[in-house]
CSV table of C-alpha atoms in Angstrom, one decimal:
chain,number,residue,atom,x,y,z
K,1,UNK,CA,-72.1,-29.1,66.2
K,2,UNK,CA,-71.9,-32.1,68.5
K,3,UNK,CA,-68.1,-32.5,68.0
K,4,UNK,CA,-67.4,-28.9,68.9
K,5,UNK,CA,-66.7,-27.9,72.5
K,6,UNK,CA,-69.1,-25.6,74.3
K,7,UNK,CA,-66.1,-23.5,75.5
K,8,UNK,CA,-66.1,-20.0,74.3
K,9,UNK,CA,-62.3,-19.6,73.7
K,10,UNK,CA,-62.6,-16.0,72.6
K,11,UNK,CA,-64.6,-14.9,75.7
K,12,UNK,CA,-62.1,-16.7,78.0
K,13,UNK,CA,-59.3,-14.8,76.3
K,14,UNK,CA,-61.0,-11.4,76.5
K,15,UNK,CA,-61.8,-12.0,80.2
K,16,UNK,CA,-58.2,-12.9,80.8
K,17,UNK,CA,-56.9,-9.8,79.1
K,18,UNK,CA,-59.5,-7.6,80.9
K,19,UNK,CA,-58.3,-8.9,84.3
K,20,UNK,CA,-54.6,-8.3,83.8
K,21,UNK,CA,-53.0,-5.1,84.9
K,22,UNK,CA,-52.3,-2.5,82.2
K,23,UNK,CA,-48.9,-3.2,80.6
K,24,UNK,CA,-48.4,-6.5,82.5
K,25,UNK,CA,-46.7,-9.2,80.5
K,26,UNK,CA,-48.8,-12.2,79.9
K,27,UNK,CA,-48.9,-15.8,78.6
K,28,UNK,CA,-52.1,-17.3,77.5
K,29,UNK,CA,-52.5,-20.8,76.2
K,30,UNK,CA,-55.5,-21.3,74.0
K,31,UNK,CA,-55.7,-25.1,73.9
K,32,UNK,CA,-58.7,-25.9,71.7
K,33,UNK,CA,-60.5,-29.2,71.3
K,34,UNK,CA,-61.1,-28.6,67.7
K,35,UNK,CA,-60.4,-30.4,65.4
K,36,UNK,CA,-60.8,-33.7,67.1
K,37,UNK,CA,-62.9,-36.7,66.4
K,38,UNK,CA,-65.8,-37.3,66.5
K,39,UNK,CA,-66.8,-34.8,64.0
K,40,UNK,CA,-70.5,-34.3,63.6
K,41,UNK,CA,-71.4,-36.3,60.5
K,42,UNK,CA,-72.5,-34.1,57.6
K,43,UNK,CA,-71.9,-30.9,59.4
K,44,UNK,CA,-70.4,-29.6,56.2
K,45,UNK,CA,-73.9,-29.8,54.7
K,46,UNK,CA,-75.2,-27.4,57.3
K,47,UNK,CA,-72.3,-25.0,56.4
K,48,UNK,CA,-73.5,-25.1,52.7
K,49,UNK,CA,-70.3,-26.8,51.5
K,50,UNK,CA,-70.1,-29.1,48.5
K,51,UNK,CA,-68.3,-32.5,48.2
K,52,UNK,CA,-66.2,-31.1,45.4
K,53,UNK,CA,-64.6,-28.6,47.8
K,54,UNK,CA,-62.8,-31.4,49.7
K,55,UNK,CA,-59.1,-31.9,48.9
K,56,UNK,CA,-58.3,-35.5,49.3
K,57,UNK,CA,-54.7,-36.4,50.3
K,58,UNK,CA,-53.2,-38.9,47.9
K,59,UNK,CA,-53.0,-41.6,50.6
K,60,UNK,CA,-56.8,-41.7,51.0
K,61,UNK,CA,-59.3,-43.1,48.5
K,62,UNK,CA,-61.3,-40.5,46.6
K,63,UNK,CA,-64.8,-41.5,47.7
K,64,UNK,CA,-67.8,-39.4,48.7
K,65,UNK,CA,-67.7,-40.8,52.3
K,66,UNK,CA,-64.0,-39.6,52.6
K,67,UNK,CA,-64.8,-36.3,51.1
K,68,UNK,CA,-67.6,-35.8,53.6
K,69,UNK,CA,-65.4,-36.8,56.5
K,70,UNK,CA,-62.7,-34.3,55.3
K,71,UNK,CA,-65.3,-31.6,55.1
K,72,UNK,CA,-66.6,-32.4,58.6
K,73,UNK,CA,-63.0,-32.1,59.8
K,74,UNK,CA,-62.7,-28.7,58.0
K,75,UNK,CA,-65.8,-27.4,59.8
K,76,UNK,CA,-63.9,-27.9,63.1
K,77,UNK,CA,-60.7,-26.4,61.7
K,78,UNK,CA,-62.8,-23.3,60.6
K,79,UNK,CA,-64.3,-23.1,64.1
K,80,UNK,CA,-60.9,-22.9,65.7
K,81,UNK,CA,-59.8,-20.4,63.0
K,82,UNK,CA,-62.8,-18.2,63.9
K,83,UNK,CA,-61.8,-18.1,67.5
K,84,UNK,CA,-58.1,-17.5,66.7
K,85,UNK,CA,-59.1,-14.6,64.4
K,86,UNK,CA,-61.3,-13.1,67.1
K,87,UNK,CA,-58.5,-13.3,69.7
K,88,UNK,CA,-56.0,-11.6,67.3
K,89,UNK,CA,-58.7,-8.9,66.6
K,90,UNK,CA,-58.9,-8.4,70.4
K,91,UNK,CA,-55.1,-8.0,70.7
K,92,UNK,CA,-55.2,-5.5,67.9
K,93,UNK,CA,-58.1,-3.6,69.5
K,94,UNK,CA,-56.2,-3.2,72.7
K,95,UNK,CA,-53.0,-2.3,71.0
K,96,UNK,CA,-51.1,-5.4,72.0
K,97,UNK,CA,-50.9,-7.4,68.7
K,98,UNK,CA,-47.5,-6.1,67.6
K,99,UNK,CA,-46.1,-6.6,71.1
K,100,UNK,CA,-47.3,-10.2,71.4
K,101,UNK,CA,-45.7,-13.4,70.2
K,102,UNK,CA,-48.5,-15.6,68.9
K,103,UNK,CA,-47.7,-19.2,68.2
K,104,UNK,CA,-50.2,-21.5,66.5
K,105,UNK,CA,-49.5,-25.2,66.3
K,106,UNK,CA,-51.0,-28.6,66.8
K,107,UNK,CA,-50.1,-31.7,68.7
K,108,UNK,CA,-50.3,-34.1,65.8
K,109,UNK,CA,-51.4,-34.6,62.3
K,110,UNK,CA,-54.9,-34.7,61.0
K,111,UNK,CA,-57.2,-37.4,62.4
K,112,UNK,CA,-57.2,-39.7,59.5
K,113,UNK,CA,-55.5,-43.0,58.6
K,114,UNK,CA,-51.8,-42.6,57.7
K,115,UNK,CA,-51.8,-39.3,59.5
K,116,UNK,CA,-52.5,-38.8,63.2
K,117,UNK,CA,-50.2,-40.8,65.5
K,118,UNK,CA,-48.3,-42.3,62.6
K,119,UNK,CA,-44.7,-41.8,61.6
K,120,UNK,CA,-45.7,-40.7,58.1
K,121,UNK,CA,-45.1,-37.1,56.9
K,122,UNK,CA,-48.8,-36.4,57.5
K,123,UNK,CA,-48.6,-37.6,61.0
K,124,UNK,CA,-45.4,-35.6,61.9
K,125,UNK,CA,-46.0,-32.5,59.9
K,126,UNK,CA,-48.1,-30.2,62.0
K,127,UNK,CA,-49.0,-26.6,61.5
K,128,UNK,CA,-46.7,-24.0,63.0
K,129,UNK,CA,-47.4,-20.3,62.4
K,130,UNK,CA,-45.7,-17.5,64.5
K,131,UNK,CA,-46.2,-13.8,64.4
K,132,UNK,CA,-44.6,-11.0,66.5
K,133,UNK,CA,-45.2,-7.6,65.1
K,134,UNK,CA,-42.3,-6.4,62.9
K,135,UNK,CA,-39.9,-8.8,64.5
K,136,UNK,CA,-41.0,-11.6,62.2
K,137,UNK,CA,-41.3,-11.0,58.5
K,138,UNK,CA,-44.9,-11.4,57.5
K,139,UNK,CA,-45.6,-14.2,55.0
K,140,UNK,CA,-42.2,-15.7,55.4
K,141,UNK,CA,-42.1,-19.5,54.9
K,142,UNK,CA,-39.4,-21.5,56.6
K,143,UNK,CA,-38.9,-25.1,55.4
K,144,UNK,CA,-36.4,-26.1,58.1
K,145,UNK,CA,-37.2,-28.9,60.4
K,146,UNK,CA,-38.5,-27.5,63.7
K,147,UNK,CA,-38.8,-29.3,67.0
K,148,UNK,CA,-41.4,-28.2,69.5
K,149,UNK,CA,-38.8,-28.5,72.3
K,150,UNK,CA,-37.2,-25.4,70.9
K,151,UNK,CA,-40.2,-23.2,71.6
K,152,UNK,CA,-39.7,-22.7,75.4
K,153,UNK,CA,-36.0,-21.7,75.1
K,154,UNK,CA,-36.8,-19.4,72.2
K,155,UNK,CA,-39.6,-17.7,74.2
K,156,UNK,CA,-37.2,-17.3,77.2
K,157,UNK,CA,-34.6,-15.7,74.9
K,158,UNK,CA,-37.2,-13.4,73.3
K,159,UNK,CA,-38.3,-12.3,76.8
K,160,UNK,CA,-34.7,-11.7,77.9
K,161,UNK,CA,-34.8,-14.5,80.5
K,162,UNK,CA,-31.4,-16.1,81.1
K,163,UNK,CA,-31.4,-19.6,82.6
K,164,UNK,CA,-28.7,-22.0,83.5
K,165,UNK,CA,-28.9,-25.6,82.2
K,166,UNK,CA,-29.0,-28.1,85.1
K,167,UNK,CA,-28.4,-31.8,84.7
């Protein structure tokens, strides 16, 4: 689709893993472009979706044009999900999934009015999913407020890296 990057995220990840030394610790940042505007209009139709599948947030009017836009957005979310799933499958294939901290998040809310770049809940509430083998309970939901600035120090602690705070 025209709104989707030509970058093959999965192939890049597999290449990265193949080039590292066996057992070498790694950090890989999969920074996807999807979902971002502009979505290809009516891409949802090519996917065989129906307008009735769209879940309209209460702050948007329930109109077919909005439903279509939400479904076009969903096509890009699903594209990202496909690549993420393939990357997780590759980690599992090489026996590294349980030994790898995987963090999935976004930089802002969905690209709709009263969401992205706005100080409404839908603009500030971004996805955050983390897995790390048996060190994080599968399916656990934490409703605490999380700040992204906590991720780096948390990763340092998990990796056993001590650092001194400097001012």
